[in-house]
Amino acid sequence: MARLSITVLIMVLFCRTALSELCNPQDKQALLQIKKELGNPTTLSSWLPNTDCCNPQWEGVSCDIDTKTYRVNSLDLTDLSLPKPYPIPSSVANLPYLSFLYISRINNLVGPISPSIAKLTKLRYLYITHTNVSGQIPHFLSQMKTLLTIDFSYNALSGTLPPSLSSLPNLLGISFDGNHISGAIPDSFGSFPKHFTVLTLSRNRLTGKIPATLAKLDLAFVDLSQNMLEGDASVLFGAKKERLQKINLAKNLLAFDLGKIRLSKSKDLGGLDLRNNRIYGNLPKVLTSFKYLKRLNVSYNNLCGEIPQGGKLQRFDESCYAHNKCLCGSPLPSCT
């Protein structure tokens, strides 16, 4: 009788455990397969088949508890120590409710960006950063109409920028810094939607001129530094660029008259880095009106004239103005 009671108790506890599990079985199977395809890294040791994948103990996994569907909607694979080189797991495609995918700081993650990602029809945020993923930026991204943000910074990507990215209707920004991307910035990038605010392509091998079409965009953050871009960058400025907060064009081959650019007085510009170019003209006086300007560097250019007095311009070190053709005035030596 005692044995029967114990057996019944075990069965009841087992049933309660099974009924209390919130994780969708297909999602759990996909996650366990992802773990396997990555060589069962120790960081994912909490991913166990006999536990609930919606439990916070599952490292990097979140489920949709707001709608009570409990489908996996967020996957964060960060700082995984893989036993050997592996590609991005194709089983990621078996998480159909995924909205957020973050893959970062995995040295042994290699190969091209998996085409299986294109099957994630609800994906909004796609981050693959600081890995050794290689190949081209895939053209299938233009099919993923739900995407808001794409960040592929600091990988080993090469090839050119896909012109089709501008067709994404909800895109807010792209960041492809620190890769081996070459060629020109496509003219089509001027056709990003009106709410597009972030364009960062620094530390690549981009060449040619900045497209005049970018004049249509009202960007908040621009970083095109450390490329081989040339010619006129004044299209990135303008009196109607009311969102502009930070712009970095350092270490290129750009040549334009800085004194003729217009900056919106209604926006608090926080950073302007133009060092190591061929920019000429005067420093615009409007720079004195930006009270939140925290970074300014125009060194190693062909600027002339007196540094405007006022605002925060005299608070920057003289190295921020050094090595110009004939720039003068505080904090540099007097013009007289």
PDB file of N, CA and C in Angstrom, residues 13-90:
ATOM      1  N   LEU A  13       3.123  14.548  -9.029  1.00  0.00           N
ATOM      2  CA  LEU A  13       4.157  15.567  -9.141  1.00  0.00           C
ATOM      3  C   LEU A  13       4.643  15.726 -10.570  1.00  0.00           C
ATOM      4  N   PHE A  14       4.785  14.593 -11.277  1.00  0.00           N
ATOM      5  CA  PHE A  14       5.222  14.628 -12.677  1.00  0.00           C
ATOM      6  C   PHE A  14       4.205  15.357 -13.540  1.00  0.00           C
ATOM      7  N   CYS A  15       2.932  15.067 -13.318  1.00  0.00           N
ATOM      8  CA  CYS A  15       1.874  15.706 -14.116  1.00  0.00           C
ATOM      9  C   CYS A  15       1.825  17.211 -13.854  1.00  0.00           C
ATOM     10  N   ARG A  16       1.979  17.588 -12.565  1.00  0.00           N
ATOM     11  CA  ARG A  16       1.971  19.011 -12.235  1.00  0.00           C
ATOM     12  C   ARG A  16       3.117  19.746 -12.915  1.00  0.00           C
ATOM     13  N   THR A  17       4.300  19.091 -12.921  1.00  0.00           N
ATOM     14  CA  THR A  17       5.469  19.694 -13.558  1.00  0.00           C
ATOM     15  C   THR A  17       5.243  19.874 -15.046  1.00  0.00           C
ATOM     16  N   ALA A  18       4.674  18.834 -15.674  1.00  0.00           N
ATOM     17  CA  ALA A  18       4.424  18.885 -17.117  1.00  0.00           C
ATOM     18  C   ALA A  18       3.414  19.965 -17.455  1.00  0.00           C
ATOM     19  N   LEU A  19       2.331  20.046 -16.588  1.00  0.00           N
ATOM     20  CA  LEU A  19       1.290  21.024 -16.862  1.00  0.00           C
ATOM     21  C   LEU A  19       1.761  22.456 -16.606  1.00  0.00           C
ATOM     22  N   SER A  20       2.708  22.631 -15.673  1.00  0.00           N
ATOM     23  CA  SER A  20       3.156  23.967 -15.318  1.00  0.00           C
ATOM     24  C   SER A  20       4.188  24.522 -16.287  1.00  0.00           C
ATOM     25  N   GLU A  21       4.735  23.699 -17.161  1.00  0.00           N
ATOM     26  CA  GLU A  21       5.738  24.176 -18.102  1.00  0.00           C
ATOM     27  C   GLU A  21       5.087  25.076 -19.136  1.00  0.00           C
ATOM     28  N   LEU A  22       5.636  26.288 -19.281  1.00  0.00           N
ATOM     29  CA  LEU A  22       5.075  27.286 -20.186  1.00  0.00           C
ATOM     30  C   LEU A  22       5.696  27.231 -21.577  1.00  0.00           C
ATOM     31  N   CYS A  23       6.921  26.751 -21.666  1.00  0.00           N
ATOM     32  CA  CYS A  23       7.655  26.761 -22.927  1.00  0.00           C
ATOM     33  C   CYS A  23       6.974  25.917 -23.997  1.00  0.00           C
ATOM     34  N   ASN A  24       6.876  26.494 -25.188  1.00  0.00           N
ATOM     35  CA  ASN A  24       6.338  25.737 -26.315  1.00  0.00           C
ATOM     36  C   ASN A  24       7.297  24.598 -26.677  1.00  0.00           C
ATOM     37  N   PRO A  25       6.801  23.375 -26.854  1.00  0.00           N
ATOM     38  CA  PRO A  25       7.693  22.233 -27.110  1.00  0.00           C
ATOM     39  C   PRO A  25       8.555  22.404 -28.359  1.00  0.00           C
ATOM     40  N   GLN A  26       7.985  23.013 -29.419  1.00  0.00           N
ATOM     41  CA  GLN A  26       8.765  23.218 -30.639  1.00  0.00           C
ATOM     42  C   GLN A  26       9.894  24.224 -30.400  1.00  0.00           C
ATOM     43  N   ASP A  27       9.596  25.264 -29.597  1.00  0.00           N
ATOM     44  CA  ASP A  27      10.623  26.248 -29.279  1.00  0.00           C
ATOM     45  C   ASP A  27      11.753  25.613 -28.472  1.00  0.00           C
ATOM     46  N   LYS A  28      11.381  24.788 -27.506  1.00  0.00           N
ATOM     47  CA  LYS A  28      12.402  24.131 -26.697  1.00  0.00           C
ATOM     48  C   LYS A  28      13.272  23.225 -27.560  1.00  0.00           C
ATOM     49  N   GLN A  29      12.652  22.487 -28.449  1.00  0.00           N
ATOM     50  CA  GLN A  29      13.410  21.605 -29.334  1.00  0.00           C
ATOM     51  C   GLN A  29      14.378  22.414 -30.200  1.00  0.00           C
ATOM     52  N   ALA A  30      13.921  23.574 -30.699  1.00  0.00           N
ATOM     53  CA  ALA A  30      14.782  24.421 -31.524  1.00  0.00           C
ATOM     54  C   ALA A  30      15.971  24.942 -30.715  1.00  0.00           C
ATOM     55  N   LEU A  31      15.708  25.355 -29.486  1.00  0.00           N
ATOM     56  CA  LEU A  31      16.784  25.870 -28.638  1.00  0.00           C
ATOM     57  C   LEU A  31      17.820  24.797 -28.315  1.00  0.00           C
ATOM     58  N   LEU A  32      17.357  23.608 -28.010  1.00  0.00           N
ATOM     59  CA  LEU A  32      18.287  22.517 -27.710  1.00  0.00           C
ATOM     60  C   LEU A  32      19.110  22.151 -28.948  1.00  0.00           C
ATOM     61  N   GLN A  33      18.501  22.280 -30.126  1.00  0.00           N
ATOM     62  CA  GLN A  33      19.238  22.009 -31.360  1.00  0.00           C
ATOM     63  C   GLN A  33      20.273  23.102 -31.621  1.00  0.00           C
ATOM     64  N   ILE A  34      19.921  24.357 -31.321  1.00  0.00           N
ATOM     65  CA  ILE A  34      20.876  25.468 -31.437  1.00  0.00           C
ATOM     66  C   ILE A  34      22.077  25.212 -30.539  1.00  0.00           C
ATOM     67  N   LYS A  35      21.797  24.799 -29.318  1.00  0.00           N
ATOM     68  CA  LYS A  35      22.875  24.479 -28.368  1.00  0.00           C
ATOM     69  C   LYS A  35      23.784  23.388 -28.933  1.00  0.00           C
ATOM     70  N   LYS A  36      23.175  22.372 -29.511  1.00  0.00           N
ATOM     71  CA  LYS A  36      23.951  21.269 -30.094  1.00  0.00           C
ATOM     72  C   LYS A  36      24.786  21.751 -31.276  1.00  0.00           C
ATOM     73  N   GLU A  37      24.195  22.581 -32.144  1.00  0.00           N
ATOM     74  CA  GLU A  37      24.902  23.076 -33.332  1.00  0.00           C
ATOM     75  C   GLU A  37      26.061  24.004 -32.969  1.00  0.00           C
ATOM     76  N   LEU A  38      26.063  24.504 -31.732  1.00  0.00           N
ATOM     77  CA  LEU A  38      27.154  25.346 -31.258  1.00  0.00           C
ATOM     78  C   LEU A  38      28.150  24.574 -30.403  1.00  0.00           C
ATOM     79  N   GLY A  39      28.029  23.259 -30.414  1.00  0.00           N
ATOM     80  CA  GLY A  39      28.984  22.425 -29.683  1.00  0.00           C
ATOM     81  C   GLY A  39      28.732  22.360 -28.195  1.00  0.00           C
ATOM     82  N   ASN A  40      27.494  22.603 -27.764  1.00  0.00           N
ATOM     83  CA  ASN A  40      27.115  22.538 -26.345  1.00  0.00           C
ATOM     84  C   ASN A  40      28.025  23.391 -25.447  1.00  0.00           C
ATOM     85  N   PRO A  41      28.100  24.704 -25.704  1.00  0.00           N
ATOM     86  CA  PRO A  41      28.976  25.552 -24.887  1.00  0.00           C
ATOM     87  C   PRO A  41      28.531  25.588 -23.429  1.00  0.00           C
ATOM     88  N   THR A  42      29.483  25.743 -22.546  1.00  0.00           N
ATOM     89  CA  THR A  42      29.183  25.710 -21.112  1.00  0.00           C
ATOM     90  C   THR A  42      28.272  26.863 -20.685  1.00  0.00           C
ATOM     91  N   THR A  43      28.325  27.970 -21.396  1.00  0.00           N
ATOM     92  CA  THR A  43      27.467  29.111 -21.069  1.00  0.00           C
ATOM     93  C   THR A  43      25.992  28.747 -21.165  1.00  0.00           C
ATOM     94  N   LEU A  44      25.683  27.779 -21.997  1.00  0.00           N
ATOM     95  CA  LEU A  44      24.285  27.352 -22.176  1.00  0.00           C
ATOM     96  C   LEU A  44      23.987  26.089 -21.383  1.00  0.00           C
ATOM     97  N   SER A  45      24.733  25.835 -20.334  1.00  0.00           N
ATOM     98  CA  SER A  45      24.520  24.629 -19.524  1.00  0.00           C
ATOM     99  C   SER A  45      23.168  24.636 -18.815  1.00  0.00           C
ATOM    100  N   SER A  46      22.569  25.818 -18.694  1.00  0.00           N
ATOM    101  CA  SER A  46      21.242  25.892 -18.060  1.00  0.00           C
ATOM    102  C   SER A  46      20.126  25.457 -18.998  1.00  0.00           C
ATOM    103  N   TRP A  47      20.441  25.268 -20.268  1.00  0.00           N
ATOM    104  CA  TRP A  47      19.434  24.796 -21.225  1.00  0.00           C
ATOM    105  C   TRP A  47      19.320  23.266 -21.091  1.00  0.00           C
ATOM    106  N   LEU A  48      18.397  22.834 -20.277  1.00  0.00           N
ATOM    107  CA  LEU A  48      18.235  21.412 -20.003  1.00  0.00           C
ATOM    108  C   LEU A  48      16.871  20.935 -20.502  1.00  0.00           C
ATOM    109  N   PRO A  49      16.808  19.739 -21.078  1.00  0.00           N
ATOM    110  CA  PRO A  49      15.545  19.248 -21.653  1.00  0.00           C
ATOM    111  C   PRO A  49      14.439  19.021 -20.637  1.00  0.00           C
ATOM    112  N   ASN A  50      14.796  18.855 -19.376  1.00  0.00           N
ATOM    113  CA  ASN A  50      13.777  18.572 -18.360  1.00  0.00           C
ATOM    114  C   ASN A  50      13.361  19.815 -17.572  1.00  0.00           C
ATOM    115  N   THR A  51      13.722  21.009 -18.078  1.00  0.00           N
ATOM    116  CA  THR A  51      13.312  22.258 -17.433  1.00  0.00           C
ATOM    117  C   THR A  51      12.574  23.148 -18.421  1.00  0.00           C
ATOM    118  N   ASP A  52      11.901  24.151 -17.881  1.00  0.00           N
ATOM    119  CA  ASP A  52      11.066  25.052 -18.687  1.00  0.00           C
ATOM    120  C   ASP A  52      11.931  26.135 -19.336  1.00  0.00           C
ATOM    121  N   CYS A  53      11.909  26.225 -20.664  1.00  0.00           N
ATOM    122  CA  CYS A  53      12.752  27.202 -21.347  1.00  0.00           C
ATOM    123  C   CYS A  53      12.278  28.635 -21.133  1.00  0.00           C
ATOM    124  N   CYS A  54      11.070  28.824 -20.602  1.00  0.00           N
ATOM    125  CA  CYS A  54      10.598  30.164 -20.247  1.00  0.00           C
ATOM    126  C   CYS A  54      11.035  30.555 -18.840  1.00  0.00           C
ATOM    127  N   ASN A  55      11.721  29.649 -18.165  1.00  0.00           N
ATOM    128  CA  ASN A  55      12.279  29.938 -16.854  1.00  0.00           C
ATOM    129  C   ASN A  55      13.479  30.873 -17.025  1.00  0.00           C
ATOM    130  N   PRO A  56      13.589  31.913 -16.190  1.00  0.00           N
ATOM    131  CA  PRO A  56      14.724  32.840 -16.308  1.00  0.00           C
ATOM    132  C   PRO A  56      16.096  32.177 -16.215  1.00  0.00           C
ATOM    133  N   GLN A  57      16.151  30.958 -15.706  1.00  0.00           N
ATOM    134  CA  GLN A  57      17.431  30.262 -15.599  1.00  0.00           C
ATOM    135  C   GLN A  57      17.999  29.885 -16.968  1.00  0.00           C
ATOM    136  N   TRP A  58      17.162  29.850 -17.990  1.00  0.00           N
ATOM    137  CA  TRP A  58      17.659  29.572 -19.338  1.00  0.00           C
ATOM    138  C   TRP A  58      18.368  30.835 -19.833  1.00  0.00           C
ATOM    139  N   GLU A  59      19.669  30.789 -19.842  1.00  0.00           N
ATOM    140  CA  GLU A  59      20.502  31.938 -20.180  1.00  0.00           C
ATOM    141  C   GLU A  59      20.179  32.497 -21.570  1.00  0.00           C
ATOM    142  N   GLY A  60      19.821  33.788 -21.620  1.00  0.00           N
ATOM    143  CA  GLY A  60      19.617  34.465 -22.889  1.00  0.00           C
ATOM    144  C   GLY A  60      18.291  34.227 -23.575  1.00  0.00           C
ATOM    145  N   VAL A  61      17.371  33.516 -22.927  1.00  0.00           N
ATOM    146  CA  VAL A  61      16.084  33.181 -23.538  1.00  0.00           C
ATOM    147  C   VAL A  61      14.963  33.939 -22.836  1.00  0.00           C
ATOM    148  N   SER A  62      14.081  34.557 -23.614  1.00  0.00           N
ATOM    149  CA  SER A  62      12.904  35.223 -23.056  1.00  0.00           C
ATOM    150  C   SER A  62      11.670  34.793 -23.842  1.00  0.00           C
ATOM    151  N   CYS A  63      10.567  34.652 -23.124  1.00  0.00           N
ATOM    152  CA  CYS A  63       9.292  34.267 -23.745  1.00  0.00           C
ATOM    153  C   CYS A  63       8.292  35.412 -23.645  1.00  0.00           C
ATOM    154  N   ASP A  64       7.311  35.376 -24.505  1.00  0.00           N
ATOM    155  CA  ASP A  64       6.276  36.407 -24.529  1.00  0.00           C
ATOM    156  C   ASP A  64       5.254  36.108 -23.443  1.00  0.00           C
ATOM    157  N   ILE A  65       5.417  36.763 -22.296  1.00  0.00           N
ATOM    158  CA  ILE A  65       4.482  36.549 -21.196  1.00  0.00           C
ATOM    159  C   ILE A  65       3.341  37.565 -21.229  1.00  0.00           C
ATOM    160  N   ASP A  66       3.513  38.650 -21.955  1.00  0.00           N
ATOM    161  CA  ASP A  66       2.479  39.689 -22.004  1.00  0.00           C
ATOM    162  C   ASP A  66       1.214  39.183 -22.685  1.00  0.00           C
ATOM    163  N   THR A  67       1.393  38.482 -23.802  1.00  0.00           N
ATOM    164  CA  THR A  67       0.225  37.951 -24.523  1.00  0.00           C
ATOM    165  C   THR A  67      -0.141  36.549 -24.065  1.00  0.00           C
ATOM    166  N   LYS A  68       0.698  36.021 -23.158  1.00  0.00           N
ATOM    167  CA  LYS A  68       0.488  34.672 -22.604  1.00  0.00           C
ATOM    168  C   LYS A  68       0.538  33.576 -23.664  1.00  0.00           C
ATOM    169  N   THR A  69       1.261  33.865 -24.760  1.00  0.00           N
ATOM    170  CA  THR A  69       1.510  32.797 -25.737  1.00  0.00           C
ATOM    171  C   THR A  69       2.721  31.984 -25.314  1.00  0.00           C
ATOM    172  N   TYR A  70       3.609  32.622 -24.554  1.00  0.00           N
ATOM    173  CA  TYR A  70       4.826  31.983 -24.031  1.00  0.00           C
ATOM    174  C   TYR A  70       5.704  31.408 -25.138  1.00  0.00           C
ATOM    175  N   ARG A  71       5.660  32.048 -26.308  1.00  0.00           N
ATOM    176  CA  ARG A  71       6.587  31.672 -27.371  1.00  0.00           C
ATOM    177  C   ARG A  71       7.901  32.429 -27.167  1.00  0.00           C
ATOM    178  N   VAL A  72       9.003  31.812 -27.535  1.00  0.00           N
ATOM    179  CA  VAL A  72      10.305  32.453 -27.400  1.00  0.00           C
ATOM    180  C   VAL A  72      10.364  33.638 -28.371  1.00  0.00           C
ATOM    181  N   ASN A  73      10.528  34.835 -27.822  1.00  0.00           N
ATOM    182  CA  ASN A  73      10.554  36.035 -28.671  1.00  0.00           C
ATOM    183  C   ASN A  73      11.886  36.776 -28.612  1.00  0.00           C
ATOM    184  N   SER A  74      12.808  36.328 -27.750  1.00  0.00           N
ATOM    185  CA  SER A  74      14.099  36.989 -27.638  1.00  0.00           C
ATOM    186  C   SER A  74      15.188  35.961 -27.364  1.00  0.00           C
ATOM    187  N   LEU A  75      16.287  36.063 -28.124  1.00  0.00           N
ATOM    188  CA  LEU A  75      17.408  35.146 -27.952  1.00  0.00           C
ATOM    189  C   LEU A  75      18.703  35.945 -27.941  1.00  0.00           C
ATOM    190  N   ASP A  76      19.432  35.843 -26.845  1.00  0.00           N
ATOM    191  CA  ASP A  76      20.679  36.584 -26.656  1.00  0.00           C
ATOM    192  C   ASP A  76      21.821  35.581 -26.475  1.00  0.00           C
ATOM    193  N   LEU A  77      22.641  35.447 -27.521  1.00  0.00           N
ATOM    194  CA  LEU A  77      23.797  34.547 -27.481  1.00  0.00           C
ATOM    195  C   LEU A  77      25.053  35.413 -27.403  1.00  0.00           C
ATOM    196  N   THR A  78      25.541  35.622 -26.203  1.00  0.00           N
ATOM    197  CA  THR A  78      26.665  36.523 -25.976  1.00  0.00           C
ATOM    198  C   THR A  78      27.775  35.819 -25.201  1.00  0.00           C
ATOM    199  N   ASP A  79      29.026  36.118 -25.585  1.00  0.00           N
ATOM    200  CA  ASP A  79      30.195  35.610 -24.856  1.00  0.00           C
ATOM    201  C   ASP A  79      30.207  34.090 -24.741  1.00  0.00           C
ATOM    202  N   LEU A  80      29.843  33.417 -25.818  1.00  0.00           N
ATOM    203  CA  LEU A  80      29.896  31.957 -25.816  1.00  0.00           C
ATOM    204  C   LEU A  80      31.315  31.499 -26.150  1.00  0.00           C
ATOM    205  N   SER A  81      31.814  30.579 -25.386  1.00  0.00           N
ATOM    206  CA  SER A  81      33.133  29.996 -25.663  1.00  0.00           C
ATOM    207  C   SER A  81      32.918  28.682 -26.411  1.00  0.00           C
ATOM    208  N   LEU A  82      33.022  28.728 -27.727  1.00  0.00           N
ATOM    209  CA  LEU A  82      32.762  27.553 -28.545  1.00  0.00           C
ATOM    210  C   LEU A  82      34.017  26.688 -28.628  1.00  0.00           C
ATOM    211  N   PRO A  83      33.854  25.365 -28.556  1.00  0.00           N
ATOM    212  CA  PRO A  83      35.015  24.469 -28.566  1.00  0.00           C
ATOM    213  C   PRO A  83      35.798  24.486 -29.875  1.00  0.00           C
ATOM    214  N   LYS A  84      35.138  24.859 -30.957  1.00  0.00           N
ATOM    215  CA  LYS A  84      35.790  24.960 -32.262  1.00  0.00           C
ATOM    216  C   LYS A  84      34.943  25.882 -33.139  1.00  0.00           C
ATOM    217  N   PRO A  85      35.403  26.222 -34.346  1.00  0.00           N
ATOM    218  CA  PRO A  85      34.606  27.117 -35.194  1.00  0.00           C
ATOM    219  C   PRO A  85      33.269  26.500 -35.614  1.00  0.00           C
ATOM    220  N   TYR A  86      32.209  27.298 -35.495  1.00  0.00           N
ATOM    221  CA  TYR A  86      30.865  26.875 -35.899  1.00  0.00           C
ATOM    222  C   TYR A  86      30.194  28.008 -36.662  1.00  0.00           C
ATOM    223  N   PRO A  87      29.299  27.684 -37.597  1.00  0.00           N
ATOM    224  CA  PRO A  87      28.498  28.727 -38.256  1.00  0.00           C
ATOM    225  C   PRO A  87      27.296  29.103 -37.394  1.00  0.00           C
ATOM    226  N   ILE A  88      26.592  30.152 -37.800  1.00  0.00           N
ATOM    227  CA  ILE A  88      25.343  30.510 -37.127  1.00  0.00           C
ATOM    228  C   ILE A  88      24.368  29.346 -37.269  1.00  0.00           C
ATOM    229  N   PRO A  89      23.791  28.855 -36.178  1.00  0.00           N
ATOM    230  CA  PRO A  89      22.909  27.681 -36.259  1.00  0.00           C
ATOM    231  C   PRO A  89      21.705  27.911 -37.170  1.00  0.00           C
ATOM    232  N   SER A  90      21.478  26.983 -38.071  1.00  0.00           N
ATOM    233  CA  SER A  90      20.312  27.092 -38.960  1.00  0.00           C
ATOM    234  C   SER A  90      19.007  26.900 -38.198  1.00  0.00           C
TER     235      SER A  90
END
